Short mmCIF file of C-alpha atoms in Angstrom, two decimals:
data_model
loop_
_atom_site.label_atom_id
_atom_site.label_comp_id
_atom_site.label_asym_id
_atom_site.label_seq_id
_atom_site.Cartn_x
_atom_site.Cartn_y
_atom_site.Cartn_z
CA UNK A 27 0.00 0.00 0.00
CA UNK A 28 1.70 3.33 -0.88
CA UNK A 29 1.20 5.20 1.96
CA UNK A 30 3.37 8.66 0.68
CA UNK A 31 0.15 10.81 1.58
CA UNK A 32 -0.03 10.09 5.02
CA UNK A 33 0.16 13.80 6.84
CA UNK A 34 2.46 13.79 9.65
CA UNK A 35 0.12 13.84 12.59
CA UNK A 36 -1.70 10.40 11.08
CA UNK A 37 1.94 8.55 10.68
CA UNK A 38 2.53 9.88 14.69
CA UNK A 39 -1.02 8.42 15.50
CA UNK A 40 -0.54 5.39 13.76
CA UNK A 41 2.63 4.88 15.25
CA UNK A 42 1.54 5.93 18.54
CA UNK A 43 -1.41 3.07 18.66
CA UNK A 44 1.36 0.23 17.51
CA UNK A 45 3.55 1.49 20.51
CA UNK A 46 0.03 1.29 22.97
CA UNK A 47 -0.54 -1.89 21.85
CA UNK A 48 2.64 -3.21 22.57
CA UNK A 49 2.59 -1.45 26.00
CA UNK A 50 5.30 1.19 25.22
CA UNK A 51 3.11 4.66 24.45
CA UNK A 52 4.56 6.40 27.44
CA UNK A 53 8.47 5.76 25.97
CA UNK A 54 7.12 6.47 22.66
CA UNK A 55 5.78 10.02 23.85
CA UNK A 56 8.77 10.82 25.85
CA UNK A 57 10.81 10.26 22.45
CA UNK A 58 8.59 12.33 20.43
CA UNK A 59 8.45 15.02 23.19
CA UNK A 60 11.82 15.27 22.65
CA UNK A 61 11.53 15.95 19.22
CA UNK A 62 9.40 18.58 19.06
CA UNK A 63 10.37 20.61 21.95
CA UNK A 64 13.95 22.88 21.41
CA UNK A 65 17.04 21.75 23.87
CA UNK A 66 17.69 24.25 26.67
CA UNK A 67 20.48 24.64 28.19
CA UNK A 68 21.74 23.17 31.89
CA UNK A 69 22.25 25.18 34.98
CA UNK A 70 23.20 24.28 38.26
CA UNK A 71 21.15 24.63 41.90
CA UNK A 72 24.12 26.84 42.58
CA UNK A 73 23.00 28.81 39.11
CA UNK A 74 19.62 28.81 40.07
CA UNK A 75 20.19 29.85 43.59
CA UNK A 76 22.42 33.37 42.19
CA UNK A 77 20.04 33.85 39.13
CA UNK A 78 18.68 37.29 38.18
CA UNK A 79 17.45 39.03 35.36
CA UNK A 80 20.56 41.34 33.35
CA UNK A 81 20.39 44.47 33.96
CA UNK A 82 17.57 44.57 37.06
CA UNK A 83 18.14 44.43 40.98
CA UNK A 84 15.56 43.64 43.32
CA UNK A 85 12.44 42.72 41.04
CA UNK A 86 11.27 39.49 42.36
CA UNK A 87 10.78 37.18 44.73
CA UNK A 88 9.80 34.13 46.37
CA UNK A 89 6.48 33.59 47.38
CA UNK A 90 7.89 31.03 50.21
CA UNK A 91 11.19 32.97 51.35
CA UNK A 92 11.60 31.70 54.73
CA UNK A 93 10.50 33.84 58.30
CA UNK A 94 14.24 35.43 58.78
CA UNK A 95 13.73 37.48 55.29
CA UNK A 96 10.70 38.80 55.71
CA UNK A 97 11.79 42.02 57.40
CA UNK A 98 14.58 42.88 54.75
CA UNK A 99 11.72 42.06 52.08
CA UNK A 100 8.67 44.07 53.65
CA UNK A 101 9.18 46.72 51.09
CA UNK A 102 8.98 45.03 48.44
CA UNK A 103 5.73 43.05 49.06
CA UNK A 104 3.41 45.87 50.96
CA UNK A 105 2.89 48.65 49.97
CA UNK A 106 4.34 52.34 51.56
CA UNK A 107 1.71 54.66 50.74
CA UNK A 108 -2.28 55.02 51.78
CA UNK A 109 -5.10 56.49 50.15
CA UNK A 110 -6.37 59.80 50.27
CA UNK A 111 -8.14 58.79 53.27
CA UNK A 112 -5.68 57.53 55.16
CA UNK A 113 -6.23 54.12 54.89
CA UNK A 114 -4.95 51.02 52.46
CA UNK A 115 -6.56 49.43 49.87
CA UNK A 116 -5.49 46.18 48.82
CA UNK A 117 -6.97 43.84 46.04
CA UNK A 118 -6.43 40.42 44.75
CA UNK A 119 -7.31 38.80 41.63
CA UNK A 120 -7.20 35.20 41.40
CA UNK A 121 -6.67 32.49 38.05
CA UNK A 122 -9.23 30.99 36.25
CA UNK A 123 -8.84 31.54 32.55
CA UNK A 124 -11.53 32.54 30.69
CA UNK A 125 -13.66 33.31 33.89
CA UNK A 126 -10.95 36.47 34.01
CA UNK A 127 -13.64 38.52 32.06
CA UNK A 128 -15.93 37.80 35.47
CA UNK A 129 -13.15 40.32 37.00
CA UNK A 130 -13.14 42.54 34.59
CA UNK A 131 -16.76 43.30 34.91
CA UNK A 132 -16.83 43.77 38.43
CA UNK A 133 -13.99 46.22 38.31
CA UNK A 134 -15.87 47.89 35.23
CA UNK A 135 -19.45 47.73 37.42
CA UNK A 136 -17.67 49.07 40.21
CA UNK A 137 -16.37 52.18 38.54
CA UNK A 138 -19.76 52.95 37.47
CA UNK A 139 -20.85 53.01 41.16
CA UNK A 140 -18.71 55.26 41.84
CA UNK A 141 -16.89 54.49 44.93
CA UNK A 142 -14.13 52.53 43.38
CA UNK A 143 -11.22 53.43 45.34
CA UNK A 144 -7.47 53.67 43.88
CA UNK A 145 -5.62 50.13 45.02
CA UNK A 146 -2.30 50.58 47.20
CA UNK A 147 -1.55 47.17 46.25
CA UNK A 148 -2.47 44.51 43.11
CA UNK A 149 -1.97 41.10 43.37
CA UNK A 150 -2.30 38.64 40.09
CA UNK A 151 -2.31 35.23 39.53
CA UNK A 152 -2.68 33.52 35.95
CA UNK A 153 -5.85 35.33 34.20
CA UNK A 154 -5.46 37.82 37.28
CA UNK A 155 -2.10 38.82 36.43
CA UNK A 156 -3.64 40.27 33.18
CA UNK A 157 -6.28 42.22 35.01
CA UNK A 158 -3.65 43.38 37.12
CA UNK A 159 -2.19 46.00 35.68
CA UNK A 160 -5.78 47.58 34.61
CA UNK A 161 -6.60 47.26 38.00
CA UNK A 162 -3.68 49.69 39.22
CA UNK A 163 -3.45 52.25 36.96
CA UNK A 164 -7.39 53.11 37.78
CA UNK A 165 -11.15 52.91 35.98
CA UNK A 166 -9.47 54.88 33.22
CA UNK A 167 -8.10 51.63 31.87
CA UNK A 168 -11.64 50.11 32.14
CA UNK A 169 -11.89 50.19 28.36
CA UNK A 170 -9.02 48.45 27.64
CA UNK A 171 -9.77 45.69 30.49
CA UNK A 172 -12.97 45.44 28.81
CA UNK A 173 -11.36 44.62 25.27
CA UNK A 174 -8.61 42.23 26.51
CA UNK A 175 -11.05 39.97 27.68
CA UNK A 176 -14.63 40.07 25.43
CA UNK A 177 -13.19 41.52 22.02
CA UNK A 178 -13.66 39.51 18.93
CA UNK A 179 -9.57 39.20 19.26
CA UNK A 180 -9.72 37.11 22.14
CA UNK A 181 -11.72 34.22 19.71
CA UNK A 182 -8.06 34.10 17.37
CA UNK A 183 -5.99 32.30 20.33
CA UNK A 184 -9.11 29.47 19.94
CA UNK A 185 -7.56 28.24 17.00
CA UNK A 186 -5.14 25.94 18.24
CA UNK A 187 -2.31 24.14 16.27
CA UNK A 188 -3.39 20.67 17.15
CA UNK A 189 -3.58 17.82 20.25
CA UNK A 190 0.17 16.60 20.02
CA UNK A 191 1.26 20.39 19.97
CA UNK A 192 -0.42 20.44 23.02
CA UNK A 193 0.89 17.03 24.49
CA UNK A 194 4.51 17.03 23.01
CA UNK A 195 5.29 20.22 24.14
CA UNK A 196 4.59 23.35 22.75
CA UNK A 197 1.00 23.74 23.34
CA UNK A 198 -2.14 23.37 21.79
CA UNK A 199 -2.23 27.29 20.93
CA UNK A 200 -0.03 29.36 19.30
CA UNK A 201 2.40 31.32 21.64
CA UNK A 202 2.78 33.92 19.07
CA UNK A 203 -1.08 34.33 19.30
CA UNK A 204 -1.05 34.93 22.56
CA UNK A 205 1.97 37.28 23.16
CA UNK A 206 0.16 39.57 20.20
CA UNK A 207 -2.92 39.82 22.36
CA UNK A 208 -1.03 40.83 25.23
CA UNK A 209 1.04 43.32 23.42
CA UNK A 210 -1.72 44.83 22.10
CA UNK A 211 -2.89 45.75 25.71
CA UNK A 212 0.13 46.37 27.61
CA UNK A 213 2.50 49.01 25.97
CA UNK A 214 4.65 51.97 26.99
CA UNK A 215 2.16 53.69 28.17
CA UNK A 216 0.77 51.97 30.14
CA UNK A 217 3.83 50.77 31.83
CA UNK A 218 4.60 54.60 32.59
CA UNK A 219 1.44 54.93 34.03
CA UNK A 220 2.12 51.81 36.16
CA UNK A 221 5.71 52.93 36.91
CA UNK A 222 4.17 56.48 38.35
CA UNK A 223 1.67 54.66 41.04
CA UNK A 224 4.74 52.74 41.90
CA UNK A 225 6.65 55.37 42.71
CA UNK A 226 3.68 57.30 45.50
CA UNK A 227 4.82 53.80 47.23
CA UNK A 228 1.97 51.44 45.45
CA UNK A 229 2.46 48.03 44.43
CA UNK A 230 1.74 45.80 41.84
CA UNK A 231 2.80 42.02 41.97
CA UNK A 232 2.11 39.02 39.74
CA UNK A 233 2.88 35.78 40.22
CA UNK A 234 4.74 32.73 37.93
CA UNK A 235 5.58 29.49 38.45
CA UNK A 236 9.14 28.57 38.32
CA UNK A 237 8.85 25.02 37.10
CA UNK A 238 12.23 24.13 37.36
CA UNK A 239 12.53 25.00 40.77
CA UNK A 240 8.80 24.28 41.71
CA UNK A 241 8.37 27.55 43.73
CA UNK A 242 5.99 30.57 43.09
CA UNK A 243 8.17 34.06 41.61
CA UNK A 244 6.02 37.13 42.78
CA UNK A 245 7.34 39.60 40.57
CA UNK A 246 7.52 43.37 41.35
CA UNK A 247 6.04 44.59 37.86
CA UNK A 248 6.21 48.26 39.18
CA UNK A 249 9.66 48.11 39.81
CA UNK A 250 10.05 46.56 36.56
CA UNK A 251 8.34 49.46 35.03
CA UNK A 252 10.29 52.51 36.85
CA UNK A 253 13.25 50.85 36.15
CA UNK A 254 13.65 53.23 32.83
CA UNK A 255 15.27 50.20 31.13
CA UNK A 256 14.13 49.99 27.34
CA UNK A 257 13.18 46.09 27.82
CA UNK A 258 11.09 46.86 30.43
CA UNK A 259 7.51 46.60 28.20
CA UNK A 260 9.37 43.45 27.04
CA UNK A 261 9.74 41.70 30.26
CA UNK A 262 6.64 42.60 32.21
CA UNK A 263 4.97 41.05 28.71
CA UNK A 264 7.35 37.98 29.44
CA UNK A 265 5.71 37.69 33.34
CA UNK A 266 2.29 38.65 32.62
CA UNK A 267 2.49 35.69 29.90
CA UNK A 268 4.01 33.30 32.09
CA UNK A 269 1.71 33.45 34.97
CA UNK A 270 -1.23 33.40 32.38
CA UNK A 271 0.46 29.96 30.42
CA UNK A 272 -2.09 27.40 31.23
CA UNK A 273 -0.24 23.95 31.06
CA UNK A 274 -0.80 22.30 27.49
CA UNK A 275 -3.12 25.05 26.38
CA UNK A 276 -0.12 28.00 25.96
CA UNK A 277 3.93 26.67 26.24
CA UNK A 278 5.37 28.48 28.99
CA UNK A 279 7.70 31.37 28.92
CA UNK A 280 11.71 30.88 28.87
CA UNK A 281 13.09 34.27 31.13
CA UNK A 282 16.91 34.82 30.49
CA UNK A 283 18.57 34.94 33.39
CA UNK A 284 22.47 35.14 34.60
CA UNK A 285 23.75 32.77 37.56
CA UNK A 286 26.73 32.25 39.32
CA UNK A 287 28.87 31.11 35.99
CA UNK A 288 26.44 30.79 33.44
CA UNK A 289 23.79 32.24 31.50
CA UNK A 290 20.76 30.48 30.59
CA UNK A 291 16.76 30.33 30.37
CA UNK A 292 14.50 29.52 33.82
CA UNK A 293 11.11 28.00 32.02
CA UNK A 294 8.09 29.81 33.81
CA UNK A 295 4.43 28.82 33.66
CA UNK A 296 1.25 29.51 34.94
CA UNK A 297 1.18 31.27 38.46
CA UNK A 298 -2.07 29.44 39.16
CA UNK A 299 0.22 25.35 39.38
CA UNK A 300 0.84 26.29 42.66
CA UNK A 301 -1.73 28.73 44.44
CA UNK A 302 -5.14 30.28 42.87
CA UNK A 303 -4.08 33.31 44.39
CA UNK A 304 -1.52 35.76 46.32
CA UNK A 305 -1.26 38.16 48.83
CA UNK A 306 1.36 38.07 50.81
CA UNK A 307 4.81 35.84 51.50
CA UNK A 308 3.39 32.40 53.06
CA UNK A 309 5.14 32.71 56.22
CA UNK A 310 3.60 36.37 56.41
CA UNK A 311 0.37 35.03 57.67
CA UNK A 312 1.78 33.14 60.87
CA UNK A 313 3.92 36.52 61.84
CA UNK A 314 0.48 38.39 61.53
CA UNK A 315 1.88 41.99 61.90
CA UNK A 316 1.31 44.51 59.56
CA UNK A 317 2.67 47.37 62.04
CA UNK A 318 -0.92 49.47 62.53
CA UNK A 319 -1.97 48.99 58.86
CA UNK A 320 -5.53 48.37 58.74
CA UNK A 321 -6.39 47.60 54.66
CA UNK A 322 -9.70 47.26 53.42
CA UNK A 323 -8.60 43.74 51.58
CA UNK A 324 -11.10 42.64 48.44
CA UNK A 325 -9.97 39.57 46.78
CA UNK A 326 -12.18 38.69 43.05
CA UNK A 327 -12.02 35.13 42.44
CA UNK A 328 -12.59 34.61 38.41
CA UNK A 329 -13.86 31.21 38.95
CA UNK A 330 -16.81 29.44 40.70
CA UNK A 331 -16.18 28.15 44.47
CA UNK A 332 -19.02 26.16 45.51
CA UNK A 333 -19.16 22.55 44.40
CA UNK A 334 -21.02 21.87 40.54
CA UNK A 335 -22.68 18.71 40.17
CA UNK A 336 -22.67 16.86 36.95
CA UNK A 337 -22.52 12.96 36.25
CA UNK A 338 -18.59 12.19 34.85
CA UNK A 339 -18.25 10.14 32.09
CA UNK A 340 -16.04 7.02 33.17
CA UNK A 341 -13.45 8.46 30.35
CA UNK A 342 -10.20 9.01 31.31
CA UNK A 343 -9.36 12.63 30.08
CA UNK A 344 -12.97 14.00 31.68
CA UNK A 345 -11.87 12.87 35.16
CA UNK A 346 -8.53 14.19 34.88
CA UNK A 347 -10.10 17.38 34.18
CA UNK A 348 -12.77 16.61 37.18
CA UNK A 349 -10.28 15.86 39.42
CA UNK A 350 -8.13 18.68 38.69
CA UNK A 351 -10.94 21.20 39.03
CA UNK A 352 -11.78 20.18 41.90
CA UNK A 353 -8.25 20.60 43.27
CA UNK A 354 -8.01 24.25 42.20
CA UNK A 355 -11.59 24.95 44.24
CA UNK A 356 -10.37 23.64 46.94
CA UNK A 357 -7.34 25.55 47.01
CA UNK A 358 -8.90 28.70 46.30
CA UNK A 359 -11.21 27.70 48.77
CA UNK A 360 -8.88 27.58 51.31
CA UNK A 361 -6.25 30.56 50.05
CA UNK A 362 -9.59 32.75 50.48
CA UNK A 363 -10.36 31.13 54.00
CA UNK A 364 -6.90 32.04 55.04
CA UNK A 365 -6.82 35.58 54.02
CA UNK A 366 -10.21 36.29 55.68
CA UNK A 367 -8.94 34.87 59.12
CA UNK A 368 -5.60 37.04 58.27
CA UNK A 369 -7.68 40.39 57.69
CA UNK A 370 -9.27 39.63 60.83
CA UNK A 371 -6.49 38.53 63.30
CA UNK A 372 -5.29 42.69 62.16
CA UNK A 373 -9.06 43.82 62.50
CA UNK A 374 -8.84 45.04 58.13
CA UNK A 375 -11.71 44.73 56.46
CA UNK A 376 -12.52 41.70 53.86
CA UNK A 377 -14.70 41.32 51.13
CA UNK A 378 -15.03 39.28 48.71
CA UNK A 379 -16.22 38.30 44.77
CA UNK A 380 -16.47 35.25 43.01
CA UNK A 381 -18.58 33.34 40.10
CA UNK A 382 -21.97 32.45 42.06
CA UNK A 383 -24.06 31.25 39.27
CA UNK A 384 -23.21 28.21 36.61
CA UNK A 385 -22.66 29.42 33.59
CA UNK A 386 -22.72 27.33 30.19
CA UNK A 387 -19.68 27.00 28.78
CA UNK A 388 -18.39 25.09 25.50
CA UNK A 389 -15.67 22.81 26.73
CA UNK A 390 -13.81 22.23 23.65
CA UNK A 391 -13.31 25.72 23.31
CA UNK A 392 -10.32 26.94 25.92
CA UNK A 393 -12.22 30.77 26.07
CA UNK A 394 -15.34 30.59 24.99
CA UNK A 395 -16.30 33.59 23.83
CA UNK A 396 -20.18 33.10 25.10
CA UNK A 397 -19.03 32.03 28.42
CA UNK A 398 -16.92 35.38 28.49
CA UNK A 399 -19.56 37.36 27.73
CA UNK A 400 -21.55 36.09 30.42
CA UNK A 401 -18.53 35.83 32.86
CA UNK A 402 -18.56 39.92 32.58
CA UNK A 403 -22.06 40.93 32.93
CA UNK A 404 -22.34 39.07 35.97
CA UNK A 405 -19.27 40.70 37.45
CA UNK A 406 -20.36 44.10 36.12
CA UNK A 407 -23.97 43.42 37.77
CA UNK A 408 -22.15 42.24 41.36
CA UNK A 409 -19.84 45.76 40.87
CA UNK A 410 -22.47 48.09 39.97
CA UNK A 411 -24.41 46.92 42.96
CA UNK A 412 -21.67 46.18 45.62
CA UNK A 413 -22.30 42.86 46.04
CA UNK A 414 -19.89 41.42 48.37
CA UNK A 415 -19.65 38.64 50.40
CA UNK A 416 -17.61 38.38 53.62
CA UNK A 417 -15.90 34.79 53.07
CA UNK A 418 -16.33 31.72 50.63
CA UNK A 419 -19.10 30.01 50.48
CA UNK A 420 -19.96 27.08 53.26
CA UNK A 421 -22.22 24.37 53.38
CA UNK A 422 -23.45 21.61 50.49
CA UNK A 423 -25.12 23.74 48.06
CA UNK A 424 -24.24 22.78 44.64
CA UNK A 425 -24.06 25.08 41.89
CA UNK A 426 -26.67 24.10 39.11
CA UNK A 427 -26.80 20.76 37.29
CA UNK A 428 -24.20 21.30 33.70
#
């Protein structure tokens, strides 16, 4: 049988379900991985442990530094200044992909009520890291928050390469597709305008996950911006991609770096691997002293909380995906359980947003565009009226049936 017309991805398949059947798929996957993925190039713990970005001082850090560097740090994670009325303003924006357009309705509601207040200090994970920066600079960015996540362009990173992109490697969609989208939002401008809040003593953070070391990077992107450096736009785009690189959907972000004798790539990924959402160092919470501060703390989570009900197919692939959603709701869950008794133990206020309602969604489709839509009104209704709740939800009631 002259099989010269076979396309690629059908001889891969094909050869893929003779390795299965004789028990060897996982060798056969790690070969191809290899394949299509480019080499990078080895560093050391010792490399890893001096690393830093050429040309910047002082622009990240760990989200698990130990209790003895927390005071030498303290600048660098809260923020110095206070709001017109004397007190601080903090906000928090959690992961959750598409439901990222459920944040950028409330913040848009919220400005038309009026009583938005400016934030002393940002906090982004995954999808959040890309409201971030809208969030600081104030409701005059609303417009642009507004496009980044329900214009037609957000439909063009749906059109993914193909399955084994995603599984061997690079991703199912297009890196290039995504970095335009960003770069269409974030420019020079707007990195001024971040860089001037930063200087009043404000604070914007997002986080990454370094997955070569396993440990969450909070990165100072307001620092970044004042910097003055002419790669600055260039590297906050770099971060704000990272932490938004969903595993197998986007490929995650290589960040030169130079170590104690080398110079080579850290990979970073999505912020949300490790924790739905940031506030403040982990061992932070246990010293409990934010030295008379007394923030009004709101946290948005872009994703639903409560358990959903649905029957699971007995498939493989749908209860990875069951199983790994409800992982991230449970540690949301608890992240949000844990800054509420924080806020409390330093008598701040708390309050709190999150996805309340099931909404249909196309599954196949990474952001549905409908689901987006949706995502945003109801966060634009909850902002316009100031609907707030003081902690996660508790008890049994499931969300509606999907």
């Amino acid at each position: 049988m002259d099989d010269r017309g076979t396309s690629p991805e059908k001889a891969v398949s094909t050869a893929a379900a003779a390795a299965a059947r004789r028990g060897m798929l996982p060798f056969f996957l790690a070969f191809l991985a290899g394949c299509f993925t480019p080499e990078r190039t080895p560093y050391t713990l010792a490399d890893l442990r001096d690393a830093s970005i050429p040309g910047y001082h002082d622009i990240r850090f760990f989200a698990d530094m130990p209790q003895d560097e927390l005071a030498a740090q303290r600048t660098r994670f809260l923020p110095e200044g206070s709001g017109a009325d004397g007190r601080s303003t903090w906000l928090v924006l959690s992961s959750g992909g598409a439901g990222g357009a459920f944040g950028a309705g409330v913040l848009a509601g919220w400005s038309e009520r009026g009583d938005r207040p400016q934030f002393d200090l940002v906090t982004g994970v995954s999808a959040g890291a890309l409201l971030a920066p809208f969030a600081f600079v104030g409701p005059a960015a609303d417009t642009e928050l507004a496009n980044l996540f329900t214009a037609l362009s957000v439909k063009q990173i749906n059109h993914s390469r193909s399955l084994l992109a995603g599984v061997l490697g690079q991703g199912a969609i297009s890196r290039k597709t995504f970095r335009a989208l960003i770069e269409a939002h974030v420019n020079k401008d707007l990195v001024d305008r971040i860089a001037a809040r930063h200087r009043t003593g404000a604070r914007l953070l997002a986080v990454t996950t370094n997955l070569d070391s396993q440990r969450s990077v909070v990165w100072d992107i307001g620092a970044i911006a004042a910097s003055g450096r002419p790669d600055s736009v260039r590297l906050i785009g770099d971060v704000l991609e990272a932490s938004a690189s969903i595993p197998a959907i986007f490929p995650p972000v290589r960040i030169p770096v130079t170590g104690d004798r080398a110079t080579f790539e850290e990979l970073h990924a999505d912020g949300g691997v490790i924790r739905q959402l940031y506030l403040l160092p982990d061992a932070f919470y246990s010293n409990a002293d934010l030295d008379g501060l007394r923030p009004d703390i709101y946290v948005i989570v872009n994703a639903a909380l409560a358990p959903r009900f649905s029957v699971i197919p007995q498939q493989s692939i749908r209860i990875a995906e069951r199983a790994l959603s409800s992982l991230e709701k449970s540690s949301a869950t608890q992240s949000v359980t844990e800054m509420a008794q924080f806020a409390r133990q330093n008598r701040a206020t708390f309050r709190l947003a999150y996805i309340d309602r099931a909404i249909p969604a196309n599954r196949h489709i990474p952001f549905d565009p409908g689901f987006m839509r949706d995502a945003f009104a109801l966060g634009q209704a909850k902002g316009r009226a100031g609907a707030w709740e003081f902690g996660p939800p508790i008890g049994t009631d499931l969300l509606a049936v999907e």
